[in-house]
XYZ file of C-alpha atoms in Angstrom:
319
model
C -179.437 81.033 230.284
C -179.670 84.326 228.440
C -176.340 85.736 227.243
C -176.709 89.498 226.704
C -174.820 91.737 224.314
C -173.552 95.062 225.618
C -173.066 98.539 224.181
C -176.041 98.288 221.837
C -178.354 101.240 221.213
C -181.630 100.085 222.759
C -183.404 103.428 223.096
C -186.148 102.116 220.827
C -187.328 98.521 221.166
C -189.517 97.129 218.383
C -191.354 93.921 219.296
C -193.616 93.889 216.242
C -193.640 90.958 213.849
C -195.867 89.180 211.343
C -197.353 85.702 211.121
C -198.769 84.407 207.834
C -198.793 88.005 206.666
C -200.698 89.334 209.674
C -199.105 92.080 211.759
C -198.763 91.653 215.529
C -197.502 94.056 218.170
C -195.457 91.253 219.709
C -194.743 87.572 218.895
C -197.348 86.308 221.372
C -200.670 84.644 220.533
C -203.557 83.506 222.695
C -203.564 79.714 222.498
C -206.795 77.784 221.919
C -208.091 76.972 225.405
C -211.546 75.660 226.114
C -214.584 76.851 228.032
C -213.601 80.376 229.048
C -216.985 80.894 230.689
C -215.796 78.590 233.457
C -213.453 81.472 234.312
C -215.669 84.480 233.519
C -219.286 85.012 232.358
C -218.217 86.794 229.164
C -215.947 83.921 228.191
C -214.047 84.074 224.921
C -215.671 87.374 223.957
C -213.761 89.078 226.774
C -210.564 87.283 225.792
C -210.975 88.263 222.145
C -211.480 91.926 223.024
C -208.385 91.909 225.206
C -206.283 90.311 222.471
C -207.559 92.832 219.930
C -206.826 95.744 222.268
C -203.254 94.485 222.658
C -202.932 93.850 218.898
C -202.099 90.160 219.194
C -203.672 87.171 217.477
C -206.051 84.737 219.153
C -206.819 81.142 218.222
C -210.369 80.251 219.247
C -210.848 76.794 220.740
C -213.248 74.336 219.134
C -214.660 73.803 222.639
C -215.167 77.495 223.317
C -218.035 78.626 225.524
C -219.003 81.240 222.931
C -219.873 80.561 219.323
C -217.402 81.514 216.645
C -219.992 84.019 215.409
C -220.181 85.723 218.809
C -216.412 86.024 218.996
C -216.116 87.212 215.384
C -218.661 89.984 215.940
C -217.221 91.068 219.300
C -214.368 93.118 217.838
C -212.434 93.787 214.657
C -209.323 91.596 214.784
C -207.409 88.817 213.070
C -208.036 85.435 214.667
C -207.504 81.753 213.913
C -209.769 78.778 214.593
C -208.726 75.535 216.270
C -210.048 72.361 214.684
C -210.357 68.744 215.689
C -211.476 66.240 213.081
C -214.665 64.420 214.007
C -215.642 60.919 212.954
C -218.394 62.645 211.012
C -216.450 64.496 208.352
C -219.535 66.430 207.273
C -219.617 68.054 210.710
C -215.916 68.912 210.430
C -216.425 70.400 206.969
C -219.364 72.440 208.231
C -217.298 73.918 211.049
C -214.521 74.840 208.627
C -216.988 76.609 206.349
C -218.396 78.540 209.304
C -214.888 79.625 210.246
C -214.291 80.841 206.703
C -217.570 82.731 206.504
C -216.926 84.415 209.854
C -213.558 85.781 208.814
C -211.152 83.477 210.623
C -207.794 83.632 208.886
C -206.299 80.188 209.547
C -207.106 76.719 210.833
C -205.094 75.355 213.769
C -205.453 71.599 213.357
C -204.800 69.824 216.664
C -203.426 66.333 216.042
C -202.202 65.084 219.421
C -205.572 63.782 220.588
C -206.475 60.539 218.791
C -207.769 59.693 222.252
C -208.034 61.835 225.332
C -205.164 61.455 227.791
C -205.801 60.114 231.277
C -206.775 63.275 233.100
C -206.987 61.987 236.632
C -208.485 65.129 238.154
C -211.338 65.054 235.626
C -211.946 61.366 236.348
C -211.824 61.811 240.117
C -214.211 64.762 239.961
C -216.453 63.014 237.395
C -216.295 66.083 235.221
C -219.319 66.466 232.997
C -219.337 67.978 229.526
C -220.425 71.629 229.871
C -222.836 72.928 227.270
C -220.609 74.478 224.651
C -221.807 75.367 221.145
C -219.555 73.150 219.066
C -220.250 70.075 221.179
C -223.932 70.549 220.404
C -223.126 70.341 216.688
C -222.105 66.709 217.104
C -225.130 64.523 217.815
C -223.979 61.897 220.296
C -225.730 60.366 223.268
C -223.401 59.851 226.220
C -225.472 58.045 228.823
C -225.184 58.738 232.530
C -223.657 55.320 233.253
C -220.728 56.110 230.963
C -220.141 59.420 232.722
C -220.371 57.786 236.153
C -217.279 55.724 235.306
C -215.141 58.813 234.855
C -214.873 62.025 232.899
C -217.699 63.067 230.600
C -215.155 64.936 228.490
C -213.267 61.675 227.958
C -216.489 59.935 226.944
C -217.355 62.717 224.510
C -213.897 62.619 222.938
C -214.019 58.848 222.558
C -217.400 58.984 220.841
C -216.708 61.881 218.489
C -213.023 62.434 217.653
C -211.579 60.535 214.699
C -208.736 58.312 215.919
C -208.040 57.180 212.339
C -206.706 60.631 211.403
C -203.464 60.349 209.421
C -201.176 62.318 207.110
C -203.393 61.701 204.074
C -206.171 63.619 205.806
C -204.173 66.845 205.587
C -204.798 66.744 201.846
C -208.517 66.220 202.497
C -208.620 69.233 204.798
C -206.752 71.358 202.260
C -209.316 70.328 199.648
C -212.230 71.797 201.621
C -210.728 75.141 202.639
C -208.669 77.973 201.236
C -207.421 78.889 204.716
C -203.813 78.176 205.697
C -203.449 75.214 208.056
C -201.181 75.143 211.092
C -200.625 71.724 212.649
C -200.558 71.728 216.461
C -199.038 68.963 218.564
C -195.705 68.348 216.834
C -192.917 67.103 219.132
C -190.410 65.439 216.786
C -188.241 66.567 213.896
C -189.521 63.651 211.802
C -193.130 64.775 212.132
C -192.137 68.377 211.452
C -190.605 67.337 208.131
C -193.707 65.292 207.276
C -195.892 68.291 208.071
C -193.947 70.472 205.652
C -194.155 67.758 202.994
C -197.913 67.575 203.573
C -198.189 71.262 202.741
C -199.113 72.848 206.061
C -198.532 76.562 206.525
C -197.189 76.427 210.065
C -196.237 74.182 212.980
C -197.082 74.512 216.659
C -194.677 72.649 218.938
C -196.929 71.550 221.796
C -197.546 68.762 224.292
C -201.116 69.906 224.964
C -200.223 71.528 228.258
C -198.776 68.202 229.470
C -202.323 66.820 229.613
C -202.123 64.143 226.936
C -199.132 61.761 226.941
C -197.371 61.444 230.275
C -193.565 61.749 230.006
C -193.766 63.614 226.692
C -191.026 66.234 226.330
C -191.441 69.863 227.254
C -191.972 71.737 223.967
C -189.055 74.096 224.629
C -186.718 71.082 224.907
C -187.450 69.909 221.349
C -188.057 73.300 219.749
C -184.588 73.762 218.300
C -184.432 70.379 216.553
C -187.849 71.010 215.020
C -186.808 74.475 213.839
C -183.726 72.929 212.221
C -185.818 70.213 210.559
C -188.236 72.762 209.110
C -185.380 74.989 207.897
C -187.578 78.106 207.648
C -190.005 76.445 205.223
C -192.930 77.432 207.471
C -193.334 79.425 210.689
C -192.780 77.503 213.925
C -194.717 78.408 217.070
C -194.358 76.922 220.540
C -196.595 76.762 223.603
C -196.351 75.341 227.094
C -194.817 76.938 230.169
C -194.587 80.493 228.849
C -194.974 82.552 232.016
C -192.570 85.489 231.655
C -191.121 87.714 228.988
C -187.802 85.935 229.455
C -189.544 82.696 228.426
C -190.734 84.371 225.233
C -187.204 85.625 224.559
C -185.666 82.172 225.042
C -188.197 80.583 222.689
C -187.463 83.183 220.012
C -183.721 82.672 220.457
C -184.186 78.934 219.925
C -185.896 79.645 216.619
C -189.601 80.068 217.298
C -191.408 82.691 215.246
C -193.906 83.256 218.056
C -195.254 81.715 221.250
C -198.756 80.839 222.400
C -200.045 81.355 225.934
C -202.955 79.485 227.494
C -203.153 79.216 231.269
C -201.926 82.780 231.966
C -204.829 84.089 229.882
C -207.308 82.038 231.901
C -205.767 83.291 235.156
C -206.227 86.893 234.046
C -209.743 86.222 232.775
C -210.779 84.632 236.069
C -209.343 87.516 238.071
C -210.672 90.533 236.170
C -212.308 89.522 232.899
C -211.198 91.447 229.814
C -209.086 93.818 231.930
C -207.351 90.843 233.533
C -206.443 89.317 230.182
C -205.138 92.666 228.968
C -203.061 92.947 232.134
C -201.497 89.510 231.553
C -200.664 90.298 227.926
C -199.234 93.710 228.799
C -197.126 92.183 231.577
C -195.593 89.720 229.135
C -195.041 92.445 226.543
C -193.377 94.722 229.084
C -191.158 91.899 230.345
C -190.159 90.957 226.804
C -189.405 94.585 225.968
C -187.165 94.883 229.027
C -185.448 91.567 228.296
C -184.712 92.651 224.729
C -183.229 95.913 225.981
C -181.054 94.219 228.596
C -179.951 91.563 226.096
C -179.012 94.134 223.461
C -181.738 93.321 220.923
C -183.541 96.388 219.518
C -185.762 94.260 217.220
C -187.210 90.758 217.299
C -185.031 89.810 214.329
C -181.961 90.687 216.418
C -182.686 87.818 218.830
C -180.430 84.930 217.781
C -179.278 81.530 218.965
C -176.159 83.170 220.376
C -178.289 84.900 222.998
C -179.036 81.679 224.899
C -177.032 78.783 226.250
C -178.811 75.517 227.001
C -177.860 72.572 229.183
C -176.940 70.755 225.982
C -174.552 73.558 225.051
C -172.925 73.247 228.449
C -172.507 69.493 228.133
C -171.026 69.761 224.654
C -168.524 72.357 225.830
C -167.232 69.913 228.449
C -166.705 67.046 226.017
């Protein structure tokens, strides 16, 4: 629950913040989500323009429908690039270099997919791998018999993604790029500490939209322990289940520096393209602004742990 403070001057609400030195109008980023052209013909280009218009950061998915060059040239904005590590490290290195040369400002390394989770809807529907630019960079022949057994996406992931990825590989990635690296998919305090020790520049608390490991915790439920483990050494972001401005507020109160949104962006894109994405972002910004005013927080930095009470707080108070 949100616990507001009263008699605070909230005539002017300032939601602006920074992440890795980049200014944002609000602590909300577009999460890396794949294949935006399944929602709208303009795909990630429309999403990127909407994010730029709202002055928020976007992380482009490695499985985007548009090339990183198309997105980079679509508008002038700061954006990050999501990376998976392929079995062929030369392909991975090539993608990183392309991201650098196209002006992407950080790498979001996703580490919760050594294998693809059991996505029953994809299997039931025998989902095929759509033609997306980065998939075409990885030469692999997935025969029709393999796809007939289930999801083509699962088959592609099995054939291409490097399941041997480990902590030592963070050093390898740092050796091939000057870009800061955020590690996405952290759900424990122990791994958060290891990430800091490995030299990453940020952590994204995420369970991959609950599409990887069944029964994994909701990111918001482990956010606070991860924030405590990191102890402000690097920024901590969180995604998953952010649907309202009050959700953003609660995440910030529990220690997140910013949140990432995925599905809401796709909903807006499917409904009205770039305008729909802008509408979703503006709705969240307006709701956050109102929540901050009603909670007595003129600035983002004024949002503290004292502004929320969790179920754990309640239980401890009864002991």
